[in-house]
JSON list of C-alpha atoms in Angstrom, two decimals:
[
{"chain": "A", "resi": 1, "resn": "GLN", "atom": "CA", "xyz": [13.44, -11.55, 14.93]},
{"chain": "A", "resi": 2, "resn": "GLY", "atom": "CA", "xyz": [14.09, -8.52, 17.04]},
{"chain": "A", "resi": 3, "resn": "PRO", "atom": "CA", "xyz": [13.43, -6.75, 20.30]},
{"chain": "A", "resi": 4, "resn": "VAL", "atom": "CA", "xyz": [10.05, -5.26, 21.12]},
{"chain": "A", "resi": 5, "resn": "THR", "atom": "CA", "xyz": [10.09, -1.60, 22.07]},
{"chain": "A", "resi": 6, "resn": "SER", "atom": "CA", "xyz": [7.52, -0.13, 24.42]},
{"chain": "A", "resi": 7, "resn": "GLY", "atom": "CA", "xyz": [4.32, 0.74, 22.59]},
{"chain": "A", "resi": 8, "resn": "ALA", "atom": "CA", "xyz": [5.27, -1.20, 19.44]},
{"chain": "A", "resi": 9, "resn": "THR", "atom": "CA", "xyz": [2.45, -2.62, 17.34]},
{"chain": "A", "resi": 10, "resn": "VAL", "atom": "CA", "xyz": [2.27, -5.46, 14.85]},
{"chain": "A", "resi": 11, "resn": "LEU", "atom": "CA", "xyz": [2.67, -2.91, 12.04]},
{"chain": "A", "resi": 12, "resn": "ASP", "atom": "CA", "xyz": [5.79, -1.47, 13.71]},
{"chain": "A", "resi": 13, "resn": "ALA", "atom": "CA", "xyz": [7.32, -4.94, 13.85]},
{"chain": "A", "resi": 14, "resn": "LEU", "atom": "CA", "xyz": [6.47, -5.67, 10.22]},
{"chain": "A", "resi": 15, "resn": "ASN", "atom": "CA", "xyz": [7.98, -2.35, 9.17]},
{"chain": "A", "resi": 16, "resn": "ALA", "atom": "CA", "xyz": [11.15, -3.07, 11.16]},
{"chain": "A", "resi": 17, "resn": "SER", "atom": "CA", "xyz": [11.44, -6.49, 9.51]},
{"chain": "A", "resi": 18, "resn": "ALA", "atom": "CA", "xyz": [10.90, -5.00, 6.07]},
{"chain": "A", "resi": 19, "resn": "LEU", "atom": "CA", "xyz": [13.61, -2.41, 6.69]},
{"chain": "A", "resi": 20, "resn": "ALA", "atom": "CA", "xyz": [16.01, -5.07, 7.92]},
{"chain": "A", "resi": 21, "resn": "GLY", "atom": "CA", "xyz": [15.36, -6.98, 4.70]},
{"chain": "A", "resi": 22, "resn": "ASN", "atom": "CA", "xyz": [15.88, -3.83, 2.62]},
{"chain": "A", "resi": 23, "resn": "MET", "atom": "CA", "xyz": [12.21, -3.79, 1.58]},
{"chain": "A", "resi": 24, "resn": "THR", "atom": "CA", "xyz": [9.32, -1.42, 2.00]},
{"chain": "A", "resi": 25, "resn": "LEU", "atom": "CA", "xyz": [5.89, -2.23, 3.36]},
{"chain": "A", "resi": 26, "resn": "MET", "atom": "CA", "xyz": [3.04, 0.21, 2.92]},
{"chain": "A", "resi": 27, "resn": "LEU", "atom": "CA", "xyz": [-0.60, 0.02, 3.96]},
{"chain": "A", "resi": 28, "resn": "SER", "atom": "CA", "xyz": [-3.07, 1.35, 1.44]},
{"chain": "A", "resi": 29, "resn": "ARG", "atom": "CA", "xyz": [-6.05, 3.20, 2.91]},
{"chain": "A", "resi": 30, "resn": "ASP", "atom": "CA", "xyz": [-9.06, 4.97, 1.53]},
{"chain": "A", "resi": 31, "resn": "GLN", "atom": "CA", "xyz": [-10.09, 8.52, 2.47]},
{"chain": "A", "resi": 32, "resn": "ASP", "atom": "CA", "xyz": [-11.81, 7.26, 5.63]},
{"chain": "A", "resi": 33, "resn": "GLY", "atom": "CA", "xyz": [-8.63, 5.49, 6.78]},
{"chain": "A", "resi": 34, "resn": "THR", "atom": "CA", "xyz": [-9.98, 2.02, 6.05]},
{"chain": "A", "resi": 35, "resn": "VAL", "atom": "CA", "xyz": [-7.16, -0.37, 5.17]},
{"chain": "A", "resi": 36, "resn": "LEU", "atom": "CA", "xyz": [-7.56, -1.68, 1.64]},
{"chain": "A", "resi": 37, "resn": "GLY", "atom": "CA", "xyz": [-4.39, -3.73, 1.34]},
{"chain": "A", "resi": 38, "resn": "LEU", "atom": "CA", "xyz": [-0.64, -3.46, 1.35]},
{"chain": "A", "resi": 39, "resn": "SER", "atom": "CA", "xyz": [2.27, -3.27, -1.04]},
{"chain": "A", "resi": 40, "resn": "LEU", "atom": "CA", "xyz": [5.69, -4.81, -0.57]},
{"chain": "A", "resi": 41, "resn": "GLY", "atom": "CA", "xyz": [9.08, -3.95, -1.99]},
{"chain": "A", "resi": 42, "resn": "GLY", "atom": "CA", "xyz": [8.03, -0.66, -3.51]},
{"chain": "A", "resi": 43, "resn": "GLN", "atom": "CA", "xyz": [5.57, -2.29, -5.91]},
{"chain": "A", "resi": 44, "resn": "GLU", "atom": "CA", "xyz": [2.73, -0.10, -7.01]},
{"chain": "A", "resi": 45, "resn": "GLN", "atom": "CA", "xyz": [0.37, -3.07, -7.04]},
{"chain": "A", "resi": 46, "resn": "VAL", "atom": "CA", "xyz": [-1.63, -3.17, -3.83]},
{"chain": "A", "resi": 47, "resn": "ILE", "atom": "CA", "xyz": [-2.33, -6.64, -2.49]},
{"chain": "A", "resi": 48, "resn": "PRO", "atom": "CA", "xyz": [-5.98, -6.60, -1.37]},
{"chain": "A", "resi": 49, "resn": "GLU", "atom": "CA", "xyz": [-6.76, -7.27, 2.27]},
{"chain": "A", "resi": 50, "resn": "ARG", "atom": "CA", "xyz": [-8.52, -10.52, 1.37]},
{"chain": "A", "resi": 51, "resn": "ASP", "atom": "CA", "xyz": [-5.23, -11.90, -0.02]},
{"chain": "A", "resi": 52, "resn": "VAL", "atom": "CA", "xyz": [-3.13, -11.07, 3.06]},
{"chain": "A", "resi": 53, "resn": "ARG", "atom": "CA", "xyz": [-3.08, -13.10, 6.26]},
{"chain": "A", "resi": 54, "resn": "VAL", "atom": "CA", "xyz": [-1.49, -11.91, 9.48]},
{"chain": "A", "resi": 55, "resn": "PHE", "atom": "CA", "xyz": [-1.10, -14.16, 12.51]},
{"chain": "A", "resi": 56, "resn": "VAL", "atom": "CA", "xyz": [0.05, -13.14, 16.00]},
{"chain": "A", "resi": 57, "resn": "ASN", "atom": "CA", "xyz": [0.93, -16.14, 18.14]},
{"chain": "A", "resi": 58, "resn": "GLY", "atom": "CA", "xyz": [-1.11, -18.38, 15.85]},
{"chain": "A", "resi": 59, "resn": "GLN", "atom": "CA", "xyz": [-4.25, -16.20, 15.99]},
{"chain": "A", "resi": 60, "resn": "ARG", "atom": "CA", "xyz": [-5.33, -14.60, 12.73]},
{"chain": "A", "resi": 61, "resn": "VAL", "atom": "CA", "xyz": [-5.77, -10.85, 12.95]},
{"chain": "A", "resi": 62, "resn": "GLY", "atom": "CA", "xyz": [-7.25, -8.52, 10.38]},
{"chain": "A", "resi": 63, "resn": "LEU", "atom": "CA", "xyz": [-4.99, -6.31, 8.31]},
{"chain": "A", "resi": 64, "resn": "ARG", "atom": "CA", "xyz": [-7.14, -3.42, 9.51]},
{"chain": "A", "resi": 65, "resn": "GLU", "atom": "CA", "xyz": [-6.05, -4.11, 13.10]},
{"chain": "A", "resi": 66, "resn": "ILE", "atom": "CA", "xyz": [-2.28, -4.45, 12.76]},
{"chain": "A", "resi": 67, "resn": "TYR", "atom": "CA", "xyz": [-1.57, -0.84, 13.67]},
{"chain": "A", "resi": 68, "resn": "LEU", "atom": "CA", "xyz": [-3.68, -1.18, 16.83]},
{"chain": "A", "resi": 69, "resn": "ILE", "atom": "CA", "xyz": [-2.41, -4.44, 18.35]},
{"chain": "A", "resi": 70, "resn": "PRO", "atom": "CA", "xyz": [0.39, -3.89, 20.89]},
{"chain": "A", "resi": 71, "resn": "LEU", "atom": "CA", "xyz": [3.18, -6.43, 21.03]},
{"chain": "A", "resi": 72, "resn": "GLN", "atom": "CA", "xyz": [4.61, -8.28, 23.99]},
{"chain": "A", "resi": 73, "resn": "PRO", "atom": "CA", "xyz": [8.08, -9.84, 24.24]},
{"chain": "A", "resi": 74, "resn": "ARG", "atom": "CA", "xyz": [8.21, -13.23, 22.49]},
{"chain": "A", "resi": 75, "resn": "ASP", "atom": "CA", "xyz": [5.17, -12.56, 20.29]},
{"chain": "A", "resi": 76, "resn": "VAL", "atom": "CA", "xyz": [5.45, -14.32, 16.93]},
{"chain": "A", "resi": 77, "resn": "ILE", "atom": "CA", "xyz": [4.11, -12.58, 13.82]},
{"chain": "A", "resi": 78, "resn": "ILE", "atom": "CA", "xyz": [3.56, -14.34, 10.51]},
{"chain": "A", "resi": 79, "resn": "LEU", "atom": "CA", "xyz": [2.60, -12.51, 7.32]},
{"chain": "A", "resi": 80, "resn": "GLN", "atom": "CA", "xyz": [1.29, -14.66, 4.46]},
{"chain": "A", "resi": 81, "resn": "MET", "atom": "CA", "xyz": [0.22, -13.74, 0.96]},
{"chain": "A", "resi": 82, "resn": "ASP", "atom": "CA", "xyz": [-2.20, -15.82, -1.08]},
{"chain": "A", "resi": 83, "resn": "PRO", "atom": "CA", "xyz": [0.05, -17.24, -3.84]},
{"chain": "A", "resi": 84, "resn": "GLU", "atom": "CA", "xyz": [-2.86, -17.07, -6.30]},
{"chain": "A", "resi": 85, "resn": "ALA", "atom": "CA", "xyz": [-3.18, -13.30, -5.75]},
{"chain": "A", "resi": 86, "resn": "ARG", "atom": "CA", "xyz": [-0.22, -12.42, -7.93]}
]
């Protein structure tokens, strides 16, 4: 939980949470900028987009959109990984 700064996106909030938890979160993109997946905690293994779920206020959003969606105060973000993906 934390404050929302002006212009912050879902990705900004996830990065802030990762930093607070002493972790790293990185989006993996191809040459065209298409999001392929993400890695957590400095792992080299990229978790494919199909195995990652992001919800903002209960609405599922695509991993490809998280750097575009602006946040509002009191927004709730949930990041889930498919447990079978590991």
